[in-house]
Tab-separated table of C-alpha atoms and ligand atoms in Angstrom:
chain	number	residue	atom	x	y	z
A	274	MET	CA	0.000	0.000	0.000
A	275	MET	CA	1.264	3.507	-0.862
A	276	TYR	CA	0.154	6.751	0.804
A	277	ALA	CA	-0.313	10.474	0.134
A	278	MET	CA	0.618	13.025	2.800
A	279	GLY	CA	-0.481	16.600	3.346
A	280	ILE	CA	1.582	18.703	5.720
A	281	ASP	CA	0.448	22.134	6.936
A	282	ILE	CA	3.304	24.081	8.488
A	283	GLY	CA	1.709	27.010	10.254
A	284	SER	CA	3.108	29.902	12.244
A	285	THR	CA	1.969	28.287	15.498
A	286	ALA	CA	1.254	24.606	14.861
A	287	SER	CA	2.313	21.813	12.462
A	288	LYS	CA	-0.378	19.507	11.135
A	289	ALA	CA	-0.269	16.384	8.937
A	290	ALA	CA	-2.853	14.100	7.306
A	291	LEU	CA	-2.326	10.807	5.529
A	292	LEU	CA	-4.535	9.185	2.859
A	293	ASP	CA	-4.249	5.589	1.656
A	294	GLU	CA	-4.631	4.438	-1.987
A	295	ASN	CA	-8.407	4.417	-1.580
A	296	GLY	CA	-8.448	8.063	-0.486
A	297	LYS	CA	-9.299	7.146	3.112
A	298	ILE	CA	-7.823	9.243	5.949
A	299	VAL	CA	-5.587	6.849	7.877
A	300	GLY	CA	-3.624	9.302	10.006
A	301	LYS	CA	-3.851	12.867	11.324
A	302	GLU	CA	-1.615	14.613	13.820
A	303	ILE	CA	-1.127	18.077	15.333
A	304	VAL	CA	2.049	19.315	17.024
A	305	PRO	CA	1.535	22.684	18.747
A	306	ILE	CA	4.737	24.303	17.398
A	307	GLY	CA	5.108	25.656	13.886
A	308	THR	CA	7.626	26.760	11.294
A	309	GLY	CA	11.233	27.277	12.367
A	310	THR	CA	10.954	24.644	15.110
A	311	VAL	CA	11.199	20.832	15.226
A	312	GLY	CA	7.372	20.808	14.842
A	313	PRO	CA	7.210	20.002	11.097
A	314	GLN	CA	9.635	17.039	11.356
A	315	LYS	CA	7.912	15.860	14.523
A	316	VAL	CA	4.433	15.857	12.981
A	317	PHE	CA	5.823	14.071	9.894
A	318	ASN	CA	7.295	11.290	12.070
A	319	GLN	CA	4.241	11.133	14.315
A	320	VAL	CA	1.739	10.617	11.487
A	321	LEU	CA	3.870	7.781	10.028
A	322	GLU	CA	4.112	6.195	13.451
A	323	SER	CA	0.389	6.480	14.190
A	324	ALA	CA	-0.475	4.822	10.849
A	325	ASP	CA	2.357	2.313	11.339
A	326	ILE	CA	3.977	2.864	7.940
A	327	ASP	CA	7.500	3.601	6.608
A	328	LYS	CA	8.763	6.745	4.938
A	329	GLU	CA	9.314	4.740	1.727
A	330	GLN	CA	5.575	4.096	1.481
A	331	ILE	CA	4.837	7.791	0.940
A	332	ALA	CA	4.260	8.297	-2.789
A	333	TRP	CA	3.543	12.041	-2.692
A	334	ILE	CA	3.824	14.895	-0.168
A	335	THR	CA	2.056	18.222	-0.641
A	336	ALA	CA	2.977	21.035	1.736
A	337	THR	CA	0.964	24.095	2.664
A	338	GLY	CA	1.062	26.796	5.332
A	339	TYR	CA	3.281	29.742	6.112
A	340	GLY	CA	6.400	27.552	6.458
A	341	ARG	CA	5.780	25.276	3.460
A	342	PHE	CA	8.855	26.451	1.507
A	343	ALA	CA	11.222	25.508	4.331
A	344	PHE	CA	10.322	21.809	4.471
A	345	GLU	CA	12.534	19.467	2.458
A	346	GLY	CA	11.482	16.352	0.554
A	347	ILE	CA	8.073	17.512	-0.634
A	348	ASN	CA	6.690	16.861	-4.139
A	349	ASP	CA	4.769	20.113	-4.459
A	350	GLN	CA	3.210	22.947	-2.468
A	351	LYS	CA	-0.200	24.611	-2.495
A	352	SER	CA	-1.534	27.849	-1.010
A	353	GLU	CA	-3.315	27.775	2.338
A	354	LEU	CA	-6.446	29.210	0.699
A	355	SER	CA	-6.682	26.344	-1.809
A	356	CYS	CA	-6.014	23.723	0.874
A	357	HIS	CA	-8.549	25.091	3.390
A	358	ALA	CA	-11.154	25.347	0.622
A	359	LYS	CA	-10.488	21.762	-0.488
A	360	GLY	CA	-10.249	20.393	3.049
A	361	ILE	CA	-13.433	22.043	4.322
A	362	SER	CA	-15.514	21.119	1.289
A	363	TYR	CA	-14.361	17.501	1.786
A	364	LEU	CA	-15.262	17.541	5.498
A	365	MET	CA	-18.479	19.583	5.095
A	366	PRO	CA	-19.780	19.575	1.491
A	367	ASP	CA	-22.480	22.293	1.848
A	368	ILE	CA	-20.175	25.106	2.957
A	369	HIS	CA	-19.928	28.297	0.881
A	370	THR	CA	-18.008	30.588	3.270
A	371	ILE	CA	-14.938	29.657	5.310
A	372	ILE	CA	-13.524	31.752	8.122
A	373	ASP	CA	-10.038	30.470	8.906
A	374	ILE	CA	-8.352	31.878	12.008
A	375	GLY	CA	-4.866	30.573	12.682
A	376	GLY	CA	-1.950	31.729	14.767
A	377	GLN	CA	-1.199	34.866	12.840
A	378	ASP	CA	-3.792	35.474	10.209
A	379	ILE	CA	-7.489	35.612	9.483
A	380	LYS	CA	-8.750	34.572	6.074
A	381	VAL	CA	-12.311	34.676	4.852
A	382	MET	CA	-13.085	32.884	1.605
A	383	THR	CA	-16.143	32.014	-0.408
A	384	ILE	CA	-16.175	28.757	-2.353
A	385	ASN	CA	-18.389	27.218	-5.032
A	386	ASP	CA	-20.162	23.834	-4.892
A	387	LYS	CA	-16.991	22.070	-6.061
A	388	GLY	CA	-14.811	23.637	-3.354
A	389	GLY	CA	-13.200	26.071	-5.822
A	390	LEU	CA	-12.159	29.464	-4.462
A	391	MET	CA	-14.416	32.362	-5.528
A	392	ASN	CA	-13.290	35.300	-3.375
A	393	PHE	CA	-11.145	35.952	-0.325
A	394	VAL	CA	-10.157	38.665	2.154
A	395	MET	CA	-7.256	38.553	4.611
A	396	ASN	CA	-6.291	40.620	7.631
A	397	ASP	CA	-3.400	43.041	7.348
A	398	LYS	CA	-0.104	42.246	9.073
A	399	CYS	CA	-1.495	43.174	12.502
A	400	ALA	CA	-2.069	40.387	15.099
A	401	ALA	CA	-5.469	41.761	16.160
A	402	GLY	CA	-8.114	39.043	16.179
A	403	THR	CA	-5.708	36.178	15.468
A	404	GLY	CA	-4.810	33.126	17.562
A	405	ARG	CA	-1.725	34.970	18.749
A	406	PHE	CA	-3.920	37.812	20.054
A	407	LEU	CA	-6.014	35.300	22.033
A	408	ASP	CA	-2.876	33.482	23.275
A	409	THR	CA	-1.458	36.817	24.518
A	410	MET	CA	-4.717	37.753	26.289
A	411	ALA	CA	-4.838	34.300	27.930
A	412	LYS	CA	-1.307	34.852	29.277
A	413	VAL	CA	-2.227	38.242	30.738
A	414	LEU	CA	-5.245	36.636	32.425
A	415	ASP	CA	-3.073	33.734	33.630
A	416	VAL	CA	-5.321	31.105	32.011
A	417	GLU	CA	-4.763	28.549	29.226
A	418	THR	CA	-5.935	29.376	25.675
A	419	GLU	CA	-7.933	26.117	25.766
A	420	ASP	CA	-9.934	27.461	28.756
A	421	LEU	CA	-11.021	30.741	27.108
A	422	SER	CA	-14.140	29.105	25.648
A	423	ASP	CA	-15.526	27.769	28.953
A	424	LEU	CA	-14.661	31.001	30.761
A	425	SER	CA	-16.540	33.195	28.274
A	426	LEU	CA	-19.576	30.905	28.424
A	427	GLN	CA	-19.702	31.483	32.198
A	428	ALA	CA	-19.774	35.291	31.849
A	429	ASP	CA	-22.756	37.185	33.278
A	430	GLU	CA	-21.792	40.429	31.557
A	431	VAL	CA	-19.551	41.458	28.666
A	432	ALA	CA	-16.683	43.722	29.755
A	433	GLU	CA	-16.104	45.884	26.664
A	434	ILE	CA	-12.576	45.866	25.245
A	435	SER	CA	-12.366	48.798	22.870
A	436	SER	CA	-8.813	48.394	21.487
A	437	THR	CA	-8.143	45.892	18.740
A	438	CYS	CA	-4.379	46.504	18.921
A	439	THR	CA	-2.725	43.678	20.928
A	440	VAL	CA	-0.565	46.040	22.992
A	441	PHE	CA	-3.425	48.427	23.888
A	442	ALA	CA	-5.870	45.568	24.509
A	443	GLU	CA	-3.321	44.035	26.899
A	444	SER	CA	-3.249	47.292	28.925
A	445	GLU	CA	-7.047	47.414	28.908
A	446	VAL	CA	-7.240	43.850	30.243
A	447	ILE	CA	-4.715	44.645	33.000
A	448	SER	CA	-6.713	47.722	33.974
A	449	LYS	CA	-9.961	45.712	34.109
A	450	LEU	CA	-8.277	43.060	36.247
A	451	SER	CA	-7.094	45.708	38.668
A	452	SER	CA	-10.678	47.081	38.840
A	453	LYS	CA	-11.702	43.567	40.014
A	454	ILE	CA	-13.774	42.784	36.920
A	455	LYS	CA	-14.375	39.029	36.674
A	456	THR	CA	-12.005	37.114	34.353
A	457	GLU	CA	-15.036	35.414	32.710
A	458	ASN	CA	-16.517	38.800	31.745
A	459	ILE	CA	-13.178	40.065	30.431
A	460	VAL	CA	-12.819	36.950	28.259
A	461	ALA	CA	-16.342	37.528	26.892
A	462	GLY	CA	-15.261	41.104	26.047
A	463	ILE	CA	-12.104	39.847	24.305
A	464	HIS	CA	-14.192	37.423	22.226
A	465	LYS	CA	-16.646	40.161	21.306
A	466	SER	CA	-13.822	42.404	20.153
A	467	VAL	CA	-12.290	39.602	18.027
A	468	ALA	CA	-15.736	38.659	16.660
A	469	ARG	CA	-16.430	42.271	15.606
A	470	ARG	CA	-13.144	42.470	13.754
A	471	VAL	CA	-13.602	39.099	12.034
A	472	ALA	CA	-17.226	39.902	11.121
A	473	SER	CA	-16.225	43.137	9.402
A	474	LEU	CA	-13.616	41.224	7.381
A	475	ALA	CA	-16.218	38.561	6.511
A	476	GLN	CA	-18.723	41.195	5.409
A	477	ARG	CA	-16.090	42.659	3.085
A	478	CYS	CA	-15.705	39.237	1.473
A	479	GLY	CA	-19.447	38.586	1.327
A	480	VAL	CA	-21.015	35.905	3.510
A	481	LYS	CA	-22.842	33.118	1.707
A	482	GLU	CA	-24.400	30.379	3.867
A	483	GLU	CA	-23.558	27.809	4.996
A	484	VAL	CA	-20.631	29.186	6.950
A	485	ALA	CA	-17.821	27.167	8.560
A	486	MET	CA	-14.809	28.042	10.657
A	487	SER	CA	-11.438	26.341	10.180
A	488	GLY	CA	-8.067	26.720	11.934
A	489	GLY	CA	-7.183	26.217	15.585
A	490	VAL	CA	-9.210	29.173	16.875
A	491	ALA	CA	-12.408	27.420	15.711
A	492	LEU	CA	-11.889	25.111	18.720
A	493	ASN	CA	-12.872	28.081	20.892
A	494	ASN	CA	-16.638	27.574	21.043
A	495	GLY	CA	-17.164	30.784	23.049
A	496	LEU	CA	-15.602	32.797	20.238
A	497	VAL	CA	-17.617	30.899	17.605
A	498	GLN	CA	-20.828	31.826	19.476
A	499	SER	CA	-19.759	35.457	19.680
A	500	LEU	CA	-19.076	35.480	15.935
A	501	GLU	CA	-22.467	33.877	15.252
A	502	GLU	CA	-24.058	36.780	17.133
A	503	GLU	CA	-22.116	39.360	15.092
A	504	LEU	CA	-22.793	37.678	11.728
A	505	LYS	CA	-26.357	36.689	12.682
A	506	CYS	CA	-25.929	33.245	11.169
A	507	LYS	CA	-25.001	29.715	12.247
A	508	ILE	CA	-21.333	28.732	11.996
A	509	ARG	CA	-20.467	25.052	11.583
A	510	VAL	CA	-17.274	23.666	13.076
A	511	HIS	CA	-15.898	20.221	12.245
A	512	GLU	CA	-13.952	18.418	14.971
A	513	ASP	CA	-10.969	18.369	12.550
A	514	CYS	CA	-11.195	22.152	11.918
A	515	GLN	CA	-7.509	22.688	12.758
A	516	LEU	CA	-6.575	19.919	10.297
A	517	ALA	CA	-8.574	21.293	7.349
A	518	GLY	CA	-5.467	22.699	5.587
A	519	ALA	CA	-3.502	19.454	6.050
A	520	ILE	CA	-6.462	17.381	4.813
A	521	GLY	CA	-6.793	19.671	1.752
A	522	ALA	CA	-3.046	19.254	1.087
A	523	ALA	CA	-3.383	15.467	1.472
A	524	LEU	CA	-6.201	15.490	-1.122
A	525	TYR	CA	-3.884	17.365	-3.530
A	526	ALA	CA	-1.136	14.835	-2.718
A	527	TYR	CA	-3.566	12.021	-3.506
A	528	GLU	CA	-4.261	13.587	-6.927
A	529	GLY	CA	-0.472	13.900	-7.467
A	530	MET	CA	0.029	10.243	-6.589
A	531	LYS	CA	-2.722	9.137	-9.025
A	532	ARG	CA	-1.390	11.414	-11.803
A	533	GLU	CA	2.098	9.985	-11.459
A	534	ARG	CA	0.738	6.436	-11.734
A	535	MET	CA	-1.078	7.246	-14.979
A	536	GLU	CA	2.052	8.710	-16.617
B	9	ADP	P1	-1.324	28.173	12.223
B	9	ADP	O1	-1.774	27.366	11.021
B	9	ADP	O2	-1.142	29.625	11.925
B	9	ADP	O3	-0.152	27.574	12.916
B	9	ADP	P2	-3.627	27.024	13.637
B	9	ADP	O4	-4.746	27.032	12.660
B	9	ADP	O5	-2.945	25.721	13.880
B	9	ADP	O6	-2.538	28.146	13.235
B	9	ADP	O7	-4.162	27.639	15.005
B	9	ADP	C1	-3.321	27.965	16.078
B	9	ADP	C2	-4.109	28.741	17.105
B	9	ADP	O8	-5.226	27.952	17.506
B	9	ADP	C3	-3.356	29.039	18.383
B	9	ADP	O9	-2.748	30.324	18.300
B	9	ADP	C4	-4.454	28.998	19.469
B	9	ADP	O10	-4.869	30.312	19.770
B	9	ADP	C5	-5.605	28.283	18.813
B	9	ADP	N1	-5.989	27.029	19.492
B	9	ADP	C6	-5.404	25.810	19.368
B	9	ADP	N2	-6.026	24.892	20.134
B	9	ADP	C7	-7.035	25.559	20.757
B	9	ADP	C8	-8.058	25.179	21.693
B	9	ADP	N3	-8.185	23.919	22.138
B	9	ADP	N4	-8.922	26.133	22.119
B	9	ADP	C9	-8.821	27.396	21.676
B	9	ADP	N5	-7.889	27.822	20.796
B	9	ADP	C10	-7.013	26.914	20.359
């Protein structure tokens, strides 16, 4: 049996997905460190180990993500937009708008029925509203990023955070903490501020239902709910949302493997 691998080397996390000759997903792994670290090599080894196969059984590797040009031994590379579009339409076929929030960028894209990219909008270079912004706010609050969702869902009031800039928002959070405002309410305010920013980006792209979120930040259900309120529509999240880019890349790798066989 030969296999096709998709590897998504992000700014914050490395992800890999493995398909067998029948196009079935037989391995998927996430390592929470990204480009410029041992993360990419680690996720590569981990996915082989979890599927119990050798390196020699990989017929094609497609890389995507911010760090895709730095990984050696790949057969080709694809943009993150193409891979998220392909991955999400494979996981959730009825989706027409994807909001992908990763470690350092926000991308909104609309796709057609075949998963082809129609339009997209990205954030500027600023960290506002990204995973990094949420990670920084979690640190200031002395909580884990993974706990932000539960905390915001326990809020009884939303403590407004008016700055979108990471540095100013950090000062605002510190000032709210010193005024004895509950952490839960501050987290709800942080989510609202991120949701407002993401919603305005999404509206610039044009929102066509159904809408899905991909990327690691989609695991934050509190933020997803806040964004649903801003966009006034339901947002679907697949349990493999953070792996959507790697799965899309693996689907491209599968096509590469089949093409090579026909030649
Ligand atoms: P990239 O592709 O840029 O490396 P990812 O799509 O992998 O980014 O997302 C990384 C971000 O996902 C992190 O910055 C973190 O904020 C967020 N994240 C990861 N796991 C969780 C979780 N369980 N709950 C909330 N946020 C999470």
